[in-house]
XYZ file of C-alpha atoms in Angstrom:
709
model
C 12.473 30.205 -7.562
C 9.470 31.528 -9.891
C 7.859 34.489 -8.658
C 5.122 34.528 -11.131
C 1.550 32.522 -11.158
C 2.343 30.160 -13.934
C 3.202 27.025 -12.477
C 6.612 25.474 -13.236
C 6.575 22.335 -15.171
C 9.103 19.842 -14.279
C 9.213 16.519 -16.173
C 10.905 13.248 -14.249
C 11.743 9.892 -16.279
C 11.956 6.808 -14.117
C 9.698 4.401 -12.126
C 12.703 3.926 -9.672
C 13.372 5.049 -5.972
C 15.259 8.269 -6.927
C 12.056 9.049 -8.869
C 9.756 8.207 -6.221
C 11.809 10.565 -3.825
C 11.845 13.666 -6.040
C 8.084 13.088 -6.690
C 6.963 12.798 -3.142
C 9.024 15.951 -2.142
C 7.646 18.001 -4.839
C 4.053 16.603 -4.007
C 4.777 18.456 -0.344
C 3.007 21.671 0.092
C 5.841 24.111 -0.236
C 6.010 23.388 -4.070
C 2.401 24.562 -4.824
C 3.757 26.572 -7.928
C 5.220 23.574 -9.325
C 3.537 20.816 -11.581
C 5.348 17.344 -12.112
C 5.089 14.999 -14.579
C 6.442 11.595 -14.109
C 6.932 9.048 -16.757
C 7.485 5.352 -16.140
C 7.753 2.595 -18.515
C 5.547 0.121 -16.736
C 2.216 0.825 -14.890
C 4.151 -0.916 -12.061
C 6.516 2.161 -12.033
C 3.658 4.212 -11.315
C 2.312 2.394 -8.659
C 4.954 2.845 -6.686
C 3.976 6.099 -6.004
C 1.518 5.377 -3.104
C 0.166 9.164 -2.531
C 0.956 11.375 -5.447
C -0.187 15.110 -4.888
C -2.482 16.972 -6.855
C 0.059 18.819 -8.590
C 1.471 15.324 -9.961
C 0.459 13.535 -13.260
C 1.861 10.135 -14.107
C 2.148 8.650 -17.499
C 2.892 4.900 -17.578
C 4.063 4.270 -21.221
C 7.247 3.349 -22.934
C 8.609 6.353 -25.382
C 11.176 6.344 -27.989
C 13.482 9.367 -28.641
C 10.751 10.971 -30.949
C 7.910 10.461 -28.482
C 10.049 12.197 -26.005
C 10.773 14.930 -28.080
C 6.972 15.440 -28.878
C 6.283 15.173 -24.899
C 9.064 17.843 -24.350
C 7.471 20.108 -26.897
C 4.052 19.639 -25.512
C 4.896 19.981 -21.735
C 7.538 22.771 -22.130
C 9.325 21.841 -18.853
C 11.655 23.953 -16.876
C 13.804 21.009 -16.186
C 14.160 17.461 -17.239
C 15.298 14.646 -14.866
C 16.847 11.460 -15.674
C 16.106 9.064 -12.919
C 16.000 5.876 -14.839
C 17.643 2.773 -13.389
C 21.490 2.873 -13.671
C 21.380 0.204 -16.355
C 19.045 1.943 -18.646
C 21.693 3.321 -20.841
C 19.857 3.743 -24.058
C 16.763 5.200 -22.271
C 19.086 7.836 -20.769
C 20.519 8.575 -23.939
C 17.193 8.859 -25.966
C 16.247 11.454 -23.009
C 19.231 13.343 -23.420
C 18.996 13.444 -27.225
C 15.490 14.541 -26.913
C 16.286 17.400 -24.416
C 19.143 18.778 -26.517
C 16.843 19.060 -29.810
C 14.191 21.092 -27.765
C 16.544 22.937 -25.660
C 15.240 21.699 -22.423
C 18.025 21.063 -19.497
C 18.711 17.420 -18.804
C 20.074 16.588 -15.432
C 20.981 12.761 -14.946
C 20.521 11.528 -11.403
C 23.104 9.327 -10.396
C 22.742 6.527 -8.029
C 25.374 6.034 -5.035
C 27.329 2.823 -5.607
C 27.140 0.090 -2.765
C 30.603 -1.313 -1.682
C 31.482 -4.667 -1.704
C 34.505 -7.401 -1.530
C 35.255 -8.030 -5.253
C 37.497 -10.960 -3.682
C 34.408 -12.726 -2.432
C 32.227 -12.269 -5.681
C 32.443 -12.972 -9.359
C 32.015 -9.795 -11.279
C 31.182 -9.715 -15.216
C 30.427 -6.745 -17.627
C 27.186 -8.459 -19.142
C 24.429 -10.834 -18.771
C 25.860 -12.736 -21.442
C 29.447 -13.069 -19.624
C 27.458 -14.348 -16.804
C 25.660 -16.796 -18.780
C 28.995 -18.246 -20.050
C 30.437 -18.130 -16.494
C 27.579 -20.227 -15.090
C 27.649 -22.808 -18.073
C 30.690 -24.623 -16.462
C 28.730 -24.642 -12.841
C 26.311 -27.013 -11.087
C 23.219 -25.979 -8.737
C 20.219 -24.124 -8.852
C 20.675 -20.347 -10.005
C 18.410 -17.350 -8.594
C 18.222 -14.326 -11.314
C 17.558 -11.153 -10.026
C 18.229 -9.021 -13.002
C 14.593 -8.242 -13.702
C 12.654 -9.883 -16.535
C 13.887 -7.492 -19.533
C 16.801 -9.627 -20.309
C 15.646 -13.074 -19.072
C 15.695 -14.633 -22.458
C 19.652 -14.235 -22.414
C 19.703 -17.143 -19.975
C 17.775 -19.807 -21.984
C 21.111 -20.860 -23.790
C 22.290 -21.990 -20.562
C 22.660 -25.794 -20.488
C 19.996 -27.178 -17.839
C 17.943 -23.759 -17.908
C 14.709 -25.278 -17.161
C 16.007 -27.301 -14.293
C 18.190 -24.960 -12.698
C 17.058 -21.520 -13.044
C 14.693 -19.637 -10.685
C 13.719 -15.994 -11.534
C 12.511 -13.271 -8.996
C 10.485 -10.727 -11.129
C 8.045 -7.818 -10.217
C 4.602 -9.251 -9.910
C 3.046 -7.751 -13.247
C 1.776 -9.652 -15.845
C 4.260 -8.402 -18.647
C 7.166 -9.834 -16.251
C 5.234 -13.200 -15.788
C 4.252 -13.651 -19.620
C 8.063 -12.735 -20.254
C 9.043 -15.725 -17.883
C 6.595 -18.087 -19.355
C 7.741 -17.267 -23.164
C 11.231 -18.336 -21.894
C 10.237 -21.507 -20.490
C 10.538 -20.793 -16.887
C 8.181 -23.204 -15.317
C 5.424 -21.455 -12.846
C 6.864 -23.078 -9.683
C 10.158 -21.401 -10.731
C 8.861 -17.702 -11.127
C 9.297 -15.816 -7.784
C 6.725 -12.826 -8.650
C 7.461 -10.422 -5.623
C 7.497 -6.785 -4.898
C 10.515 -5.324 -3.544
C 12.195 -3.899 -1.002
C 13.870 -7.295 0.003
C 15.652 -7.497 3.246
C 18.437 -9.430 3.854
C 16.260 -11.989 5.949
C 13.849 -12.477 3.232
C 16.774 -13.163 0.638
C 18.133 -15.603 2.792
C 14.632 -17.374 3.246
C 14.432 -17.640 -0.581
C 17.997 -19.117 -1.094
C 17.329 -21.485 1.483
C 13.843 -22.466 0.083
C 15.093 -23.099 -3.667
C 18.438 -24.604 -2.677
C 20.251 -21.756 -4.560
C 23.953 -21.888 -5.411
C 24.415 -18.739 -7.529
C 22.678 -15.425 -7.314
C 22.748 -13.178 -10.445
C 22.321 -9.816 -9.769
C 23.100 -5.905 -11.349
C 25.132 -3.773 -9.491
C 22.216 -1.649 -8.696
C 23.347 0.091 -5.468
C 21.758 0.568 -2.179
C 18.851 1.969 -3.333
C 18.073 -1.139 -5.198
C 18.366 -3.604 -2.437
C 22.017 -4.675 -3.816
C 23.692 -4.555 -0.180
C 20.967 -6.669 1.205
C 21.398 -9.413 -1.557
C 25.329 -9.246 -0.828
C 24.705 -9.907 2.830
C 22.406 -12.742 2.406
C 24.642 -14.412 0.126
C 27.637 -14.154 2.620
C 25.231 -15.617 5.359
C 24.113 -18.725 3.493
C 27.270 -19.131 1.771
C 25.811 -18.604 -1.937
C 28.201 -17.380 -4.683
C 27.500 -13.852 -6.240
C 27.584 -13.003 -9.956
C 27.429 -9.389 -10.300
C 27.078 -7.716 -13.521
C 28.990 -4.500 -13.438
C 27.083 -1.431 -13.559
C 27.591 0.772 -16.940
C 30.089 3.760 -16.078
C 28.627 6.926 -14.692
C 30.150 9.716 -16.071
C 30.266 12.831 -13.739
C 29.635 16.209 -15.172
C 28.068 19.261 -15.247
C 24.723 17.399 -16.046
C 24.980 14.866 -13.564
C 23.988 14.972 -9.778
C 23.621 12.643 -6.840
C 19.841 12.327 -5.360
C 20.947 14.643 -2.287
C 22.103 17.251 -4.549
C 19.344 17.223 -6.769
C 16.577 17.374 -4.022
C 18.778 20.364 -2.868
C 18.667 22.104 -5.920
C 15.025 21.420 -6.602
C 14.217 22.827 -2.769
C 16.332 26.259 -3.623
C 14.459 26.530 -6.973
C 11.270 25.633 -6.870
C 9.947 26.244 -3.185
C 6.442 28.142 -3.053
C 7.998 31.125 -0.987
C 11.199 32.596 0.666
C 9.074 32.498 3.841
C 8.483 28.734 3.631
C 11.690 27.950 2.599
C 13.356 30.063 5.633
C 11.066 28.278 7.978
C 12.158 24.693 6.726
C 15.790 25.709 6.959
C 15.199 26.819 10.360
C 13.239 23.504 11.377
C 16.015 21.643 9.696
C 18.170 22.160 12.579
C 15.548 20.674 15.001
C 15.675 17.020 16.493
C 12.302 15.487 16.277
C 11.215 12.259 17.841
C 7.973 10.592 17.650
C 7.628 8.772 21.265
C 5.306 6.037 22.000
C 4.408 6.342 25.773
C 2.124 2.874 26.190
C -1.242 3.146 27.751
C -0.713 6.131 29.566
C 0.349 5.458 33.266
C 4.440 5.749 33.624
C 4.633 2.176 35.173
C 4.053 1.050 31.558
C 6.499 3.425 29.903
C 9.745 2.417 28.744
C 13.064 3.883 29.876
C 13.845 4.371 26.466
C 10.774 6.675 26.195
C 11.103 8.385 29.544
C 14.860 9.505 28.780
C 13.825 11.136 25.368
C 11.424 13.098 27.223
C 13.635 14.058 29.791
C 15.959 15.666 27.322
C 13.390 17.348 25.315
C 13.150 21.149 25.041
C 9.178 20.875 23.748
C 6.921 18.453 24.306
C 3.819 18.250 22.069
C 0.641 16.329 22.193
C -3.100 15.874 23.125
C -4.190 16.557 26.702
C -3.775 13.020 28.231
C -0.481 12.451 26.480
C 0.668 15.794 27.916
C -0.313 14.811 31.146
C 1.557 11.224 31.081
C 4.816 13.174 29.779
C 4.604 15.449 33.077
C 4.277 12.131 35.295
C 7.324 10.471 33.620
C 9.227 13.744 33.999
C 8.174 13.530 37.769
C 9.586 9.785 37.905
C 12.840 11.014 36.346
C 13.188 13.548 39.518
C 12.783 10.535 41.938
C 14.831 8.243 40.215
C 17.955 10.193 39.663
C 17.352 10.890 35.764
C 18.821 14.192 34.410
C 16.261 16.054 32.657
C 15.983 19.543 31.005
C 14.105 21.844 33.662
C 12.931 24.248 31.341
C 10.913 22.118 28.996
C 7.869 23.560 27.438
C 4.686 21.680 26.698
C 2.392 22.604 24.056
C -1.176 20.800 24.103
C -1.814 19.966 20.147
C -4.270 17.218 18.881
C -4.208 17.906 14.890
C -1.370 16.462 12.994
C -1.202 19.357 10.539
C -0.794 21.989 13.518
C 1.668 19.615 15.099
C 3.961 19.852 11.987
C 3.155 23.709 11.634
C 4.328 24.119 15.244
C 7.466 22.004 14.611
C 8.442 24.437 11.356
C 7.901 27.357 13.553
C 10.174 26.333 16.465
C 13.635 26.739 15.658
C 16.151 24.781 16.913
C 15.859 22.089 19.944
C 14.883 18.927 20.788
C 11.234 18.397 20.146
C 9.071 14.983 21.206
C 5.668 14.313 19.995
C 3.742 12.006 22.315
C 1.509 9.253 21.142
C -0.547 6.647 23.170
C 0.661 3.170 23.030
C 3.003 2.086 20.127
C 3.562 4.792 17.419
C 3.288 2.331 14.682
C -0.210 0.997 15.968
C -3.431 3.061 16.058
C -1.569 6.733 15.985
C -1.224 9.518 13.896
C 2.545 9.009 14.109
C 3.428 7.786 10.686
C 1.058 10.406 9.046
C 3.040 13.062 10.969
C 6.249 11.318 9.800
C 5.251 11.903 6.089
C 4.432 15.376 6.306
C 7.733 16.401 8.158
C 9.958 14.182 5.462
C 8.218 16.204 2.926
C 9.178 19.235 4.843
C 13.066 17.759 4.714
C 12.809 17.406 8.236
C 14.104 13.897 9.844
C 12.422 12.160 12.487
C 13.384 9.585 15.026
C 11.023 6.906 16.444
C 10.825 5.495 20.182
C 8.307 2.895 20.225
C 6.112 2.401 23.312
C 3.884 -0.429 24.458
C 0.665 -1.022 22.878
C -2.335 -1.638 25.257
C -3.357 -4.886 23.238
C -0.243 -6.651 23.935
C -0.067 -5.572 27.400
C -3.914 -6.749 28.040
C -3.349 -10.218 26.126
C -0.314 -10.669 28.708
C -2.701 -9.791 31.805
C -5.081 -12.390 30.984
C -2.409 -14.980 29.794
C -3.193 -15.256 26.044
C -0.637 -15.627 23.554
C -1.057 -12.332 21.309
C 1.389 -13.331 18.762
C -1.261 -15.668 17.235
C -3.924 -12.707 17.444
C -5.529 -10.610 15.015
C -5.512 -7.128 16.000
C -7.434 -4.337 14.954
C -8.153 -0.620 16.044
C -11.418 1.552 15.594
C -10.038 4.838 17.171
C -11.507 7.209 14.722
C -12.673 4.612 12.152
C -15.942 3.344 10.826
C -16.761 -0.219 10.592
C -19.917 -2.476 9.999
C -20.108 -4.725 12.980
C -20.952 -7.497 10.347
C -17.379 -7.467 8.963
C -15.841 -7.268 12.668
C -17.974 -10.287 13.540
C -16.919 -12.201 10.431
C -13.220 -12.096 11.270
C -14.235 -13.148 14.988
C -15.927 -16.206 13.316
C -12.806 -17.035 11.529
C -9.990 -16.236 14.473
C -9.056 -17.743 17.481
C -7.915 -14.524 19.291
C -9.116 -10.990 18.259
C -7.865 -8.090 20.042
C -9.724 -4.496 19.141
C -9.632 -0.854 20.294
C -12.967 -0.268 20.032
C -14.504 3.217 19.104
C -16.353 3.382 22.812
C -18.499 0.817 25.099
C -21.387 1.146 23.074
C -19.567 -0.031 20.156
C -18.479 -3.274 21.870
C -22.164 -3.945 22.846
C -22.934 -3.656 19.142
C -20.584 -6.370 18.142
C -21.457 -8.785 21.030
C -25.191 -8.483 19.719
C -24.336 -9.242 16.344
C -22.218 -12.162 17.673
C -25.286 -13.480 19.609
C -27.714 -13.003 16.151
C -24.839 -15.404 14.295
C -25.144 -17.877 17.288
C -21.651 -17.075 18.493
C -23.132 -15.773 21.897
C -20.483 -18.221 23.755
C -17.468 -16.389 22.335
C -15.524 -15.361 25.473
C -14.697 -11.391 25.791
C -12.169 -10.018 28.234
C -12.428 -6.399 28.778
C -9.588 -4.251 30.066
C -10.491 -0.783 31.060
C -7.964 1.837 31.859
C -5.019 -0.642 31.655
C -2.164 0.885 33.603
C -3.781 3.415 35.888
C -4.839 3.319 39.446
C -8.420 2.835 38.383
C -7.909 -0.173 35.949
C -10.824 -2.722 35.678
C -10.516 -6.014 33.958
C -13.832 -8.413 33.253
C -14.575 -11.565 31.495
C -17.812 -12.349 29.928
C -19.392 -14.097 27.119
C -20.974 -12.333 24.163
C -24.371 -13.339 25.123
C -24.232 -11.662 28.312
C -22.901 -8.212 27.303
C -25.338 -8.591 24.284
C -28.498 -8.601 26.893
C -27.267 -5.617 29.285
C -29.906 -3.134 29.373
C -29.205 -0.112 27.359
C -27.445 2.647 29.089
C -25.902 0.202 31.540
C -23.099 -0.789 29.653
C -20.555 1.513 30.404
C -17.012 0.229 29.316
C -14.766 3.250 29.295
C -13.607 4.830 26.131
C -9.847 3.805 27.135
C -10.340 0.038 26.880
C -8.874 -2.757 25.147
C -10.927 -5.996 24.326
C -10.251 -9.576 23.537
C -12.464 -11.853 21.779
C -11.887 -15.825 22.271
C -13.594 -18.014 19.734
C -12.493 -21.761 20.458
C -14.728 -22.951 17.381
C -13.420 -20.592 14.921
C -13.422 -21.596 11.157
C -10.343 -19.908 9.572
C -11.061 -18.141 6.094
C -9.918 -19.932 3.288
C -7.986 -17.467 1.017
C -6.827 -20.148 -1.014
C -10.654 -20.104 -2.593
C -10.130 -20.436 -6.741
C -14.040 -20.029 -7.216
C -16.917 -19.571 -4.989
C -19.855 -21.605 -5.951
C -23.316 -19.329 -6.192
C -25.156 -21.269 -3.853
C -22.809 -20.392 -1.234
C -23.815 -16.721 -1.204
C -26.919 -15.777 1.125
C -29.598 -14.708 -1.135
C -32.767 -12.661 -0.388
C -35.586 -11.086 -2.236
C -36.275 -7.087 -1.909
C -39.506 -5.238 -0.919
C -40.714 -5.920 -4.596
C -40.142 -9.452 -4.103
C -37.436 -10.063 -6.507
C -34.000 -11.554 -5.690
C -31.308 -8.764 -5.159
C -28.970 -9.216 -8.203
C -25.521 -11.231 -8.014
C -22.821 -11.657 -10.760
C -22.787 -15.333 -11.319
C -19.627 -17.463 -10.579
C -18.395 -17.496 -14.882
C -19.134 -13.993 -15.050
C -16.994 -13.493 -11.851
C -14.196 -15.560 -13.113
C -13.794 -13.538 -16.386
C -13.929 -10.227 -14.541
C -11.120 -11.235 -12.289
C -9.056 -12.400 -15.342
C -9.443 -8.714 -16.564
C -8.977 -6.857 -13.630
C -5.418 -8.691 -13.054
C -5.153 -7.897 -9.294
C -2.141 -8.135 -7.610
C -2.214 -9.257 -3.702
C -1.645 -5.558 -2.747
C -4.106 -3.867 -4.969
C -6.833 -1.537 -3.890
C -9.996 -2.318 -5.953
C -13.263 -0.280 -5.816
C -16.299 -2.269 -6.604
C -19.043 0.181 -7.557
C -22.590 -1.125 -7.537
C -21.525 -3.901 -5.192
C -24.963 -5.789 -4.666
C -24.989 -8.988 -3.307
C -21.025 -8.581 -2.761
C -19.978 -11.721 -4.998
C -17.254 -9.659 -6.759
C -15.994 -8.066 -3.414
C -15.678 -11.125 -1.735
C -13.815 -12.908 -4.438
C -11.387 -10.158 -4.802
C -10.861 -10.009 -1.229
C -9.697 -13.724 -1.433
C -6.857 -12.592 -3.711
C -5.975 -9.238 -1.960
C -3.788 -11.009 1.085
C -2.040 -7.266 1.515
C -4.622 -5.046 -0.407
C -8.550 -4.214 0.125
C -11.559 -3.743 -1.520
C -13.700 -0.710 -0.953
C -17.427 -1.428 -1.853
C -19.997 1.156 -3.010
C -23.905 0.280 -2.843
C -26.802 2.773 -2.822
C -29.527 0.484 -2.225
C -30.244 -0.217 1.316
C -31.775 -3.927 1.021
C -28.447 -4.704 -1.109
C -26.164 -3.221 1.399
C -27.693 -5.182 4.364
C -27.183 -8.535 2.271
C -23.860 -7.330 1.503
C -22.580 -6.989 5.162
C -24.370 -10.608 5.815
C -22.437 -12.147 2.946
C -18.832 -10.358 4.237
C -19.895 -11.601 7.793
C -20.361 -15.161 6.520
C -17.028 -15.398 4.841
C -14.933 -13.558 7.101
C -12.882 -11.180 5.160
C -11.638 -7.992 7.235
C -10.542 -6.501 4.086
C -13.608 -4.905 2.641
C -15.133 -1.705 3.575
C -18.727 -0.793 2.333
C -19.791 2.588 1.988
C -23.569 2.820 1.638
C -25.131 5.448 -0.660
C -24.532 7.273 -4.005
C -20.783 6.409 -5.218
C -19.991 10.085 -6.344
C -20.791 11.087 -2.629
C -18.899 8.020 -1.288
C -15.974 8.626 -3.658
C -15.792 12.492 -2.498
C -15.727 11.466 1.450
C -13.300 8.392 1.317
C -10.585 10.597 1.509
C -6.898 10.358 -0.308
C -6.938 6.821 -0.779
C -6.747 6.126 -4.656
C -7.966 2.899 -6.264
C -5.386 0.665 -8.495
C -8.289 -1.137 -9.794
C -12.210 -0.326 -10.528
C -14.894 -2.293 -11.500
C -18.221 -0.760 -12.445
C -20.985 -3.150 -11.839
C -23.788 -0.817 -11.565
C -23.565 2.926 -11.669
C -27.252 3.962 -12.140
C -26.633 6.244 -14.721
C -23.662 7.933 -13.399
C -20.843 6.035 -14.989
C -19.837 9.546 -17.257
C -19.234 11.367 -13.692
C -17.644 8.384 -12.142
C -15.077 8.114 -14.647
C -14.384 11.945 -14.843
C -13.552 11.585 -11.001
C -11.605 8.665 -11.503
C -9.485 10.422 -14.371
C -9.323 13.398 -12.096
C -7.339 11.319 -9.528
C -4.401 11.348 -12.181
C -3.242 7.842 -11.403
C -3.117 4.815 -13.368
C -5.897 2.133 -12.653
C -7.294 -0.691 -14.454
C -11.183 -0.384 -15.157
C -13.490 -3.234 -15.979
C -16.975 -2.754 -16.503
C -20.020 -5.264 -17.110
C -23.234 -4.474 -19.223
C -26.443 -6.608 -20.016
C -27.970 -4.268 -22.339
C -26.485 -2.843 -25.971
C -27.432 0.707 -24.495
C -25.243 -0.023 -21.506
C -22.585 -1.420 -23.897
C -22.673 1.481 -26.188
C -22.313 3.866 -23.316
C -19.185 2.054 -21.793
C -17.324 1.705 -25.063
C -17.743 5.354 -25.915
C -16.632 6.320 -22.531
C -13.651 3.847 -22.189
C -12.320 5.360 -25.897
C -12.494 8.852 -24.131
C -10.620 7.894 -21.116
C -8.571 4.768 -21.966
C -4.897 6.107 -22.049
C -3.551 4.679 -25.262
C -5.443 1.707 -26.693
C -8.916 0.301 -27.592
C -10.802 -0.990 -24.782
C -10.919 -4.699 -24.671
C -14.616 -6.050 -25.198
C -16.136 -9.614 -24.227
C -19.197 -10.945 -24.752
C -19.815 -13.900 -22.753
C -22.220 -16.394 -23.336
C -23.214 -19.195 -20.608
C -25.709 -21.907 -21.078
C -26.817 -24.056 -18.053
C -28.025 -27.707 -17.904
C -31.456 -27.900 -16.847
C -33.212 -31.355 -16.397
C -36.112 -31.965 -18.534
C -37.489 -35.605 -17.750
C -34.873 -38.010 -18.110
C -32.878 -35.836 -20.355
C -30.667 -32.539 -19.855
C -31.374 -29.394 -21.816
C -28.729 -26.700 -22.064
C -30.638 -23.231 -21.197
C -28.893 -20.042 -22.146
C -28.518 -17.329 -19.867
C -28.776 -13.367 -21.052
C -25.348 -12.876 -22.542
C -23.141 -10.206 -20.295
C -20.491 -7.685 -21.993
C -17.201 -7.134 -20.109
C -15.282 -4.053 -21.112
C -11.706 -3.605 -19.889
C -9.257 -0.601 -20.378
C -6.553 1.329 -18.812
C -7.535 4.779 -17.185
């Protein structure tokens, strides 16, 4: 450990599982005297780090040996860790050579090998050997070796008809497949990890006879491929891993993590706490709605064996009731159990670190995987090298669906405990879904939703309300949204502990297959000055979407969202991602919410007010993509804020004046990672009827600037 005030610089190469694990550990609060630079060959490699700490910088760029040497000279790291892929032999050699020249210690992290029966598979030494082996076979082939060497399969007879390629969902990989002649319907662009079941589904869907993979180890999903092949009778062709030489400059991941912990933790006191806490057994226990009648036996037995039970007051009361149940039903329990009433997740983690040995249960309402702080606590504890077990409980929503005899398997489930969401966006979901179950903020929140439903002509939607489920004073009720909306203010006293189900028999599902949305489909309104609130037109939207290069799991920030046309178009793409939209004008914000409600996408969040204030208040979420549609003269400050996040992101900005174009271009050159910004001028002409003739009338040109931050 270094005791001076200067931060230790650690350089890590590799957008791999091992690289991610190391960065996530070093992002923890025990490593305040460390700065980490992670180098990945691609932007995708950087994106696998979901939440890098403030002490982490990510560089996404392929480097040769000379460039690596220059980086080492600039950073002066105390150690360089090579956590690249096992097959990246040339890259590893370049890293080692550069470190030797500069005089920096280089440690290669080895990946554990996965076991398999060589009698049941075909093992070859190279991709070329795999191609030669497959030349004399028949049947479809699934290539899972990545896009880097995909062209080597082109020489295979019947390549275009036989081969399917599973690659990362990034444009470089997809373009590589296209350039090699792989048809679009044979490119499977997906992000792992891949379970055995998902592998089996793909094998069956494409009638695969042979799967080609590298011997990448358990961290690379290799075992799941082997198991799927065995289950489906698919022949496996495995490209043998390059020999890993174990010497003084190599370590397995667990050894590397232990060394970093020993040498770089911020203080001996913190290390001692973590070492003591490491012997504890921590379980995150879901206790259902609250009454012992709805707790699982697994949850009760886990509480019975605890030395310490931690949780909020209601959860502690439920845990005590569970222990009384043990006494009356012959379940042996620890009679010396202690209770600690804490609600804050950070304080719970501190309590666990200070507790020493023993079995600790942290109790959460419902199911720990839905509407609880359990997963956040798990992440904090893992950063401290404390492992957690999870015992799930029963969530209030499925219980309530069962109570009223409705199928929750097809329902949209949402929670608003401790969260804000505009009622318009909720009603948009209700308009497009048959069943919507929510955990509301409070009873007033339910009435606000019902009032908005009535205003939208959805007053006939049936509303089931379940109050204090599982308790002795449980109450169930069924109303129409119109009835609840008309209740006098102050008389609507639904309990905070409630579950609510909306049933819309006349729902119209949201269309995520939208390729484009016509301009006349958006609601348009004039502002108080009599002018139409601005909207990005369809042709411009199409180019913006092309330049953004969104994936299904991207997080887009739309700054200056206006009518909402860009946010809504993006939401249709982002099946697993979301949009955060910033709009400072109140009239535009009101119109934005109306359009979101009309299209029914629930993955859009509107932040009203100045974008800079909104960015400061949004918390830890960091975008992968940003569209700057209107910045009210704050573009420089906004880009500075984004750059401070130290995360690779795609930025696209639009301008209609030359002055704005000049400012965007200047700033793009300041903040762009490596390349010149991409600038496009878009000129659109629309036909206008003039008597019996059509005249093409030009719109004002729009400039679109794109760059990687």
